[in-house]
Amino acid sequence: MVRLTFDMFYEPGKIEPKWQKFWEDKKIFQSKDFDAKRKKFYHLVMFGYPSGDLHVGHWYNFAPADTYARFKFMQGYNVLSPMGFDAFGLPAENAAINNKLDPATWTKENIDRMRTQLRSIGPIYDWDREVLTNDPDYYKWTQWLFLQLYKKGLAYRTKALANWCPSCQTVLANEQVIAGHCERCETEVVQKEIDQWLFKITAYADRLLKDLDKIDWPERTKVAQRNWIGRSSGRLIEFKIQNSKFKIDIFTTRPDTIKGVTYMVLAPEHPLLKNQKSKIKNQKIVDDYLENSKKKTERQRQQYDKSGVPTGLYAINPVTKEEVPVWVADYVLMGYGTGSIMAVPAHDERDKEFAQANNLPLGSGELIDPKGIGSPQVNYRLRDWIVSRQRYWGVPIPIVYCDNCGIQPVPEDELPVELPKIKDYLPKGKPPLATAPDSWLHIRCVACGGKATREVETMDTFVDSSWYFLRYTDPKNDKRFADASLVKYWCPVDIYIGGAEHTVLHLLYARFITKVMKDLGQIEFDEPFLKLRHQGTILGPDRQKMSKSRGNVIDPDEIVKKFGADTVRMFLMFMGPYDQGGPWSPSGIAGIFRFLKRVAAISVNRAQVTVNREIVTLVEKTIAKVTDDLEKLHFNTAIASLMSLLNHLEKQESVPSQIYRKFLIMLAPFAPHMAEELWHKLGEKQSIFKTSWPKADVSKLKQEQVLYVVQINGKLRSKFTVPAGTKEDKVIKQARADQKIAVLLQSKQVVKTIHVPSRLVNFVIK
Ligand code: ANZ
Ligand code: ZN
């Protein structure tokens, strides 16, 4: 009998780099294009901004996701698990401005640092496929994408009200405005009318809504997208203006209330206020009001102050033929519906408050059958996506402005339009690229050969990240964004894991771009991410959100140094349900560290020994449970079953190696370095990840229950089942506790109890 005890002095700092190198050198996890033997599995984690340091939150996204990828790999899938960096954008530029560095240098240094940090947790990323969105080889295709949208009429330039951050001196998308403030610098955002590039995402509103039904995403994320798209169906009704050829079109969801209209309201930006100047009696008051509301932010306007003024115009109710006054008030927004409403104080709370505040009649509450009034209309809250940024650190928009021909797209064979180096990154009302060298800025028009100037705006980084998952399938292609057959082989993404904060930003844009690409005939699917899961949030040891100001931030580098990556990985997965997160606990992490040491201390018997039935059943049960849990990303309960199995193994004098092997295989996706180390200590030469994931032996699980009959004085009185291997005293206890038996034995004296293992219990009474 050969017995092994790995009485190892557990030094993760030594074994972890060793196995990371082993996996990389042997290319164990390398994904294989067109592998015919294995089914593909595209496993994607949201790539990050190169912000500088990885914090525990990143780890919480990456480490459990990597466990899932390893699990899929062991199940025999050809796993694609890539990583890259969303390298353009405001954070890099702001940091570069603050640290007086070139954003390119700053970004590169951060990426190098983050890559090293990422490697330390031992993920299976295929680094050969790394994608950097600031690489000209990548953004050449981002520019190409822009041109495709431009040619389809889905990218257009127009003057429109935009969210303007006075501090960042740039336009912000609605999604970047958090409660009226700039997402980055928290300055209050103001409205400014400026020329911008937009993508016509509204043309896809209906499909973006409908197709949510065919993807496996968290329900709350779907709800958020539905609300963001905000489909509303109602009617468009025309009100003629008295003594005028003009009319007001209104959008209402309640045409049945039309008899109760007591006034109309125009948004301050409504064109009628310009067209009908001569008819507006209260010109001065109206002008003052318009001037005033311009100063308000969108948020202030939504904080309903019931302000408004009458224009002096009157409109005619098409049903009652009554004349109602037309007001201007900024609670009506130009960006929704038609920018004008019929006000019905009897049915609408806001209209009622306004009427009361401004001495307008409350009107009738009578309802009618509205069929035939106006025309059906569907409205969306979704706005077109403003994609231009007046900033430097982004993809140059591939457009030129010609003195003769106006807007001209850069020919595709001239891409990429590379981002030139400049000296001053601070936006000063004009985009920083306006100070680019003349050689870059001024060119000949491709159409007429005349003088032309390049577009100096750059693209929103959400354009960069809207298609990156396609690039991973063929990251070095210089003929196409990715080879069509490779995209077809790998895509769509089978599981996408990342933070819930991207609910309406990145996730909606990626869906939109995917649909556009499908319509352009470039790809064959129209939803990018079949299954989506969000990780929860890690709280500090004080159960508060981790933040530098609270001083409760955990530095992952330090704890990896102290406990090793395996412990940190496992602890992150153990601390709570993955989609909920939980508080960081110093004692919890020490507990996991001890658990791994105990795994190594198990005494393994390599001789052929018969295995305790109870243990065999438990192992099969654990396999079934861990497999099922992993599939659902229920890492914490999977680890709990491994712990309980270990408790049982420890009670054995020695553990047969076939059992121990199964344990290590199950441990491998969670604590890959440790599992690999112990696997090799068993004498194995191949990576543990080359063994396939065990399937639970169902026959062993079925056998597990044993049927007992219970007799009293030899007569059958009841039946019950117990797990196989249950000890005699427990079986008898359960027989006595049986409902029928308990009644029959009440106040009787049992003189003898006969136990036939796995068969019967017989109580002999007087
Ligand atoms: C009369 C009415 C009576 C309305 C009533 C509602 C209730 P959703 O569901 O969000 O689409 N509305 C239309 N355009 C607006 C704008 N630009 N700014 C502010 N309010 C606007 O809401 C549609 C309703 O919001 C419309 O139906 C209109 O008021 C108002 F008992 O018309 B309703
Ligand atoms: Zn020209």
PDB file of C-alpha atoms in Angstrom, residues 309-480:
ATOM      1  CA  VAL A 309     -47.111  82.126 -20.114  1.00  0.00           C
ATOM      2  CA  PRO A 310     -50.000  82.515 -22.589  1.00  0.00           C
ATOM      3  CA  THR A 311     -48.950  83.238 -26.168  1.00  0.00           C
ATOM      4  CA  GLY A 312     -52.178  84.944 -27.180  1.00  0.00           C
ATOM      5  CA  LEU A 313     -52.795  82.292 -29.824  1.00  0.00           C
ATOM      6  CA  TYR A 314     -55.946  80.149 -29.749  1.00  0.00           C
ATOM      7  CA  ALA A 315     -56.453  76.650 -31.066  1.00  0.00           C
ATOM      8  CA  ILE A 316     -59.694  74.935 -32.045  1.00  0.00           C
ATOM      9  CA  ASN A 317     -60.634  71.624 -30.470  1.00  0.00           C
ATOM     10  CA  PRO A 318     -61.459  69.392 -33.477  1.00  0.00           C
ATOM     11  CA  VAL A 319     -64.218  67.608 -31.539  1.00  0.00           C
ATOM     12  CA  THR A 320     -65.961  70.316 -29.505  1.00  0.00           C
ATOM     13  CA  LYS A 321     -64.933  73.202 -31.833  1.00  0.00           C
ATOM     14  CA  GLU A 322     -64.141  75.177 -28.711  1.00  0.00           C
ATOM     15  CA  GLU A 323     -61.346  77.753 -28.705  1.00  0.00           C
ATOM     16  CA  VAL A 324     -58.629  77.064 -26.159  1.00  0.00           C
ATOM     17  CA  PRO A 325     -55.663  79.285 -25.272  1.00  0.00           C
ATOM     18  CA  VAL A 326     -52.184  78.221 -26.341  1.00  0.00           C
ATOM     19  CA  TRP A 327     -49.503  78.550 -23.663  1.00  0.00           C
ATOM     20  CA  VAL A 328     -45.816  78.057 -23.655  1.00  0.00           C
ATOM     21  CA  ALA A 329     -44.418  76.130 -20.703  1.00  0.00           C
ATOM     22  CA  ASP A 330     -41.217  74.259 -20.218  1.00  0.00           C
ATOM     23  CA  TYR A 331     -42.727  71.169 -18.630  1.00  0.00           C
ATOM     24  CA  VAL A 332     -43.385  70.173 -22.214  1.00  0.00           C
ATOM     25  CA  LEU A 333     -40.183  68.953 -23.791  1.00  0.00           C
ATOM     26  CA  MET A 334     -39.347  69.499 -27.454  1.00  0.00           C
ATOM     27  CA  GLY A 335     -37.544  66.178 -27.601  1.00  0.00           C
ATOM     28  CA  TYR A 336     -40.625  64.038 -27.049  1.00  0.00           C
ATOM     29  CA  GLY A 337     -43.670  63.499 -29.255  1.00  0.00           C
ATOM     30  CA  THR A 338     -44.355  66.680 -31.189  1.00  0.00           C
ATOM     31  CA  GLY A 339     -43.220  69.086 -28.489  1.00  0.00           C
ATOM     32  CA  SER A 340     -46.786  70.197 -27.885  1.00  0.00           C
ATOM     33  CA  ILE A 341     -49.723  68.835 -25.918  1.00  0.00           C
ATOM     34  CA  MET A 342     -53.422  69.136 -25.361  1.00  0.00           C
ATOM     35  CA  ALA A 343     -53.870  69.735 -21.648  1.00  0.00           C
ATOM     36  CA  VAL A 344     -56.634  67.897 -19.814  1.00  0.00           C
ATOM     37  CA  PRO A 345     -56.707  69.000 -16.159  1.00  0.00           C
ATOM     38  CA  ALA A 346     -59.657  66.711 -15.376  1.00  0.00           C
ATOM     39  CA  HIS A 347     -57.553  63.633 -16.146  1.00  0.00           C
ATOM     40  CA  ASP A 348     -53.916  64.616 -15.976  1.00  0.00           C
ATOM     41  CA  GLU A 349     -52.395  65.510 -12.628  1.00  0.00           C
ATOM     42  CA  ARG A 350     -49.690  67.762 -14.026  1.00  0.00           C
ATOM     43  CA  ASP A 351     -52.139  69.629 -16.216  1.00  0.00           C
ATOM     44  CA  LYS A 352     -54.393  70.067 -13.205  1.00  0.00           C
ATOM     45  CA  GLU A 353     -51.621  71.568 -11.079  1.00  0.00           C
ATOM     46  CA  PHE A 354     -50.671  73.857 -13.934  1.00  0.00           C
ATOM     47  CA  ALA A 355     -54.277  74.948 -14.470  1.00  0.00           C
ATOM     48  CA  GLN A 356     -54.715  75.690 -10.784  1.00  0.00           C
ATOM     49  CA  ALA A 357     -51.473  77.635 -10.605  1.00  0.00           C
ATOM     50  CA  ASN A 358     -52.327  79.696 -13.685  1.00  0.00           C
ATOM     51  CA  ASN A 359     -56.092  80.164 -13.241  1.00  0.00           C
ATOM     52  CA  LEU A 360     -57.119  78.012 -16.157  1.00  0.00           C
ATOM     53  CA  PRO A 361     -60.430  76.098 -16.182  1.00  0.00           C
ATOM     54  CA  LEU A 362     -60.364  72.472 -15.054  1.00  0.00           C
ATOM     55  CA  GLY A 363     -62.777  71.362 -17.772  1.00  0.00           C
ATOM     56  CA  SER A 364     -64.952  68.328 -18.251  1.00  0.00           C
ATOM     57  CA  GLY A 365     -64.075  64.807 -17.297  1.00  0.00           C
ATOM     58  CA  GLU A 366     -66.354  63.309 -19.919  1.00  0.00           C
ATOM     59  CA  LEU A 367     -64.820  60.562 -22.005  1.00  0.00           C
ATOM     60  CA  ILE A 368     -65.606  59.709 -25.613  1.00  0.00           C
ATOM     61  CA  ASP A 369     -64.955  56.878 -28.028  1.00  0.00           C
ATOM     62  CA  PRO A 370     -61.915  58.353 -29.823  1.00  0.00           C
ATOM     63  CA  LYS A 371     -62.030  56.194 -32.964  1.00  0.00           C
ATOM     64  CA  GLY A 372     -61.525  58.320 -36.046  1.00  0.00           C
ATOM     65  CA  ILE A 373     -59.825  61.216 -34.299  1.00  0.00           C
ATOM     66  CA  GLY A 374     -56.341  61.842 -35.589  1.00  0.00           C
ATOM     67  CA  SER A 375     -54.062  59.035 -36.661  1.00  0.00           C
ATOM     68  CA  PRO A 376     -52.390  56.225 -34.729  1.00  0.00           C
ATOM     69  CA  GLN A 377     -48.872  57.034 -33.659  1.00  0.00           C
ATOM     70  CA  VAL A 378     -46.151  55.144 -31.848  1.00  0.00           C
ATOM     71  CA  ASN A 379     -43.595  57.165 -29.953  1.00  0.00           C
ATOM     72  CA  TYR A 380     -40.313  56.187 -28.403  1.00  0.00           C
ATOM     73  CA  ARG A 381     -38.422  57.824 -25.583  1.00  0.00           C
ATOM     74  CA  LEU A 382     -35.254  56.585 -27.232  1.00  0.00           C
ATOM     75  CA  ARG A 383     -33.301  59.407 -28.917  1.00  0.00           C
ATOM     76  CA  ASP A 384     -30.789  59.114 -31.702  1.00  0.00           C
ATOM     77  CA  TRP A 385     -27.299  58.403 -30.439  1.00  0.00           C
ATOM     78  CA  ILE A 386     -24.995  61.403 -30.450  1.00  0.00           C
ATOM     79  CA  VAL A 387     -21.648  59.917 -31.391  1.00  0.00           C
ATOM     80  CA  SER A 388     -19.392  62.945 -31.802  1.00  0.00           C
ATOM     81  CA  ARG A 389     -17.139  64.164 -29.011  1.00  0.00           C
ATOM     82  CA  GLN A 390     -15.240  67.422 -28.905  1.00  0.00           C
ATOM     83  CA  ARG A 391     -12.299  65.639 -27.360  1.00  0.00           C
ATOM     84  CA  TYR A 392      -8.921  64.377 -28.465  1.00  0.00           C
ATOM     85  CA  TRP A 393      -8.524  60.819 -27.216  1.00  0.00           C
ATOM     86  CA  GLY A 394     -10.841  58.968 -29.543  1.00  0.00           C
ATOM     87  CA  VAL A 395     -11.266  57.673 -33.062  1.00  0.00           C
ATOM     88  CA  PRO A 396     -11.156  60.500 -35.635  1.00  0.00           C
ATOM     89  CA  ILE A 397     -14.431  60.674 -37.546  1.00  0.00           C
ATOM     90  CA  PRO A 398     -13.543  59.829 -41.181  1.00  0.00           C
ATOM     91  CA  ILE A 399     -15.160  62.856 -42.788  1.00  0.00           C
ATOM     92  CA  VAL A 400     -13.824  65.932 -44.590  1.00  0.00           C
ATOM     93  CA  TYR A 401     -15.483  69.267 -45.163  1.00  0.00           C
ATOM     94  CA  CYS A 402     -14.933  70.645 -48.638  1.00  0.00           C
ATOM     95  CA  ASP A 403     -15.422  74.325 -49.459  1.00  0.00           C
ATOM     96  CA  ASN A 404     -17.334  73.264 -52.598  1.00  0.00           C
ATOM     97  CA  CYS A 405     -18.874  69.874 -51.890  1.00  0.00           C
ATOM     98  CA  GLY A 406     -19.599  70.070 -48.186  1.00  0.00           C
ATOM     99  CA  ILE A 407     -19.471  66.858 -46.216  1.00  0.00           C
ATOM    100  CA  GLN A 408     -17.431  64.112 -47.886  1.00  0.00           C
ATOM    101  CA  PRO A 409     -16.690  60.668 -46.475  1.00  0.00           C
ATOM    102  CA  VAL A 410     -13.044  59.621 -46.485  1.00  0.00           C
ATOM    103  CA  PRO A 411     -12.624  56.831 -49.089  1.00  0.00           C
ATOM    104  CA  GLU A 412     -12.407  53.432 -47.432  1.00  0.00           C
ATOM    105  CA  ASP A 413      -8.984  52.701 -48.913  1.00  0.00           C
ATOM    106  CA  GLU A 414      -7.596  55.746 -47.102  1.00  0.00           C
ATOM    107  CA  LEU A 415      -8.491  54.356 -43.699  1.00  0.00           C
ATOM    108  CA  PRO A 416      -7.370  54.561 -41.005  1.00  0.00           C
ATOM    109  CA  VAL A 417      -7.393  58.295 -40.504  1.00  0.00           C
ATOM    110  CA  GLU A 418      -4.795  58.223 -37.800  1.00  0.00           C
ATOM    111  CA  LEU A 419      -5.072  60.328 -34.705  1.00  0.00           C
ATOM    112  CA  PRO A 420      -2.312  62.948 -35.004  1.00  0.00           C
ATOM    113  CA  LYS A 421      -0.132  64.017 -32.110  1.00  0.00           C
ATOM    114  CA  ILE A 422      -0.951  67.435 -30.704  1.00  0.00           C
ATOM    115  CA  LYS A 423       0.439  69.599 -27.917  1.00  0.00           C
ATOM    116  CA  ASP A 424      -2.572  70.760 -25.956  1.00  0.00           C
ATOM    117  CA  TYR A 425      -5.358  68.355 -25.059  1.00  0.00           C
ATOM    118  CA  LEU A 426      -7.494  70.793 -23.157  1.00  0.00           C
ATOM    119  CA  PRO A 427     -10.736  71.432 -25.026  1.00  0.00           C
ATOM    120  CA  LYS A 428     -11.374  75.137 -25.254  1.00  0.00           C
ATOM    121  CA  GLY A 429     -14.768  75.254 -26.857  1.00  0.00           C
ATOM    122  CA  LYS A 430     -13.180  73.961 -30.038  1.00  0.00           C
ATOM    123  CA  PRO A 431     -12.146  70.326 -30.206  1.00  0.00           C
ATOM    124  CA  PRO A 432      -8.423  69.824 -29.468  1.00  0.00           C
ATOM    125  CA  LEU A 433      -7.890  68.344 -32.943  1.00  0.00           C
ATOM    126  CA  ALA A 434      -8.537  71.825 -34.388  1.00  0.00           C
ATOM    127  CA  THR A 435      -4.953  72.514 -33.295  1.00  0.00           C
ATOM    128  CA  ALA A 436      -3.571  69.500 -35.170  1.00  0.00           C
ATOM    129  CA  PRO A 437      -0.724  70.110 -37.664  1.00  0.00           C
ATOM    130  CA  ASP A 438      -1.832  71.621 -40.976  1.00  0.00           C
ATOM    131  CA  SER A 439      -0.509  68.589 -42.814  1.00  0.00           C
ATOM    132  CA  TRP A 440      -3.182  66.534 -41.088  1.00  0.00           C
ATOM    133  CA  LEU A 441      -5.927  69.126 -40.948  1.00  0.00           C
ATOM    134  CA  HIS A 442      -5.935  70.486 -44.476  1.00  0.00           C
ATOM    135  CA  ILE A 443      -6.256  68.170 -47.414  1.00  0.00           C
ATOM    136  CA  ARG A 444      -7.582  68.072 -50.958  1.00  0.00           C
ATOM    137  CA  CYS A 445     -11.200  67.120 -51.404  1.00  0.00           C
ATOM    138  CA  VAL A 446     -11.474  63.610 -52.798  1.00  0.00           C
ATOM    139  CA  ALA A 447     -14.412  64.630 -54.981  1.00  0.00           C
ATOM    140  CA  CYS A 448     -13.340  67.951 -56.533  1.00  0.00           C
ATOM    141  CA  GLY A 449      -9.709  68.348 -55.544  1.00  0.00           C
ATOM    142  CA  GLY A 450     -10.521  71.621 -53.848  1.00  0.00           C
ATOM    143  CA  LYS A 451      -9.612  72.775 -50.375  1.00  0.00           C
ATOM    144  CA  ALA A 452     -10.979  70.635 -47.595  1.00  0.00           C
ATOM    145  CA  THR A 453     -10.570  70.262 -43.846  1.00  0.00           C
ATOM    146  CA  ARG A 454     -10.806  67.148 -41.790  1.00  0.00           C
ATOM    147  CA  GLU A 455     -13.480  66.571 -39.193  1.00  0.00           C
ATOM    148  CA  VAL A 456     -11.888  67.429 -35.843  1.00  0.00           C
ATOM    149  CA  GLU A 457     -14.383  65.595 -33.688  1.00  0.00           C
ATOM    150  CA  THR A 458     -13.791  62.102 -32.449  1.00  0.00           C
ATOM    151  CA  MET A 459     -16.171  59.246 -31.798  1.00  0.00           C
ATOM    152  CA  ASP A 460     -17.861  58.310 -28.565  1.00  0.00           C
ATOM    153  CA  THR A 461     -16.003  55.303 -27.136  1.00  0.00           C
ATOM    154  CA  PHE A 462     -19.253  53.413 -27.089  1.00  0.00           C
ATOM    155  CA  VAL A 463     -18.830  53.122 -30.842  1.00  0.00           C
ATOM    156  CA  ASP A 464     -15.469  51.416 -30.261  1.00  0.00           C
ATOM    157  CA  SER A 465     -16.971  48.915 -27.858  1.00  0.00           C
ATOM    158  CA  SER A 466     -20.132  48.329 -29.890  1.00  0.00           C
ATOM    159  CA  TRP A 467     -18.376  45.800 -32.140  1.00  0.00           C
ATOM    160  CA  TYR A 468     -15.215  44.609 -30.337  1.00  0.00           C
ATOM    161  CA  PHE A 469     -16.605  41.128 -29.794  1.00  0.00           C
ATOM    162  CA  LEU A 470     -16.501  40.630 -33.565  1.00  0.00           C
ATOM    163  CA  ARG A 471     -12.842  41.588 -33.756  1.00  0.00           C
ATOM    164  CA  TYR A 472     -11.741  38.966 -31.243  1.00  0.00           C
ATOM    165  CA  THR A 473     -12.679  36.274 -33.728  1.00  0.00           C
ATOM    166  CA  ASP A 474      -9.998  37.518 -36.129  1.00  0.00           C
ATOM    167  CA  PRO A 475      -8.043  40.330 -34.486  1.00  0.00           C
ATOM    168  CA  LYS A 476      -5.229  40.714 -36.995  1.00  0.00           C
ATOM    169  CA  ASN A 477      -7.247  40.832 -40.189  1.00  0.00           C
ATOM    170  CA  ASP A 478      -6.386  43.860 -42.313  1.00  0.00           C
ATOM    171  CA  LYS A 479      -8.810  43.107 -45.168  1.00  0.00           C
ATOM    172  CA  ARG A 480     -11.997  42.981 -43.193  1.00  0.00           C
TER     173      ARG A 480
END
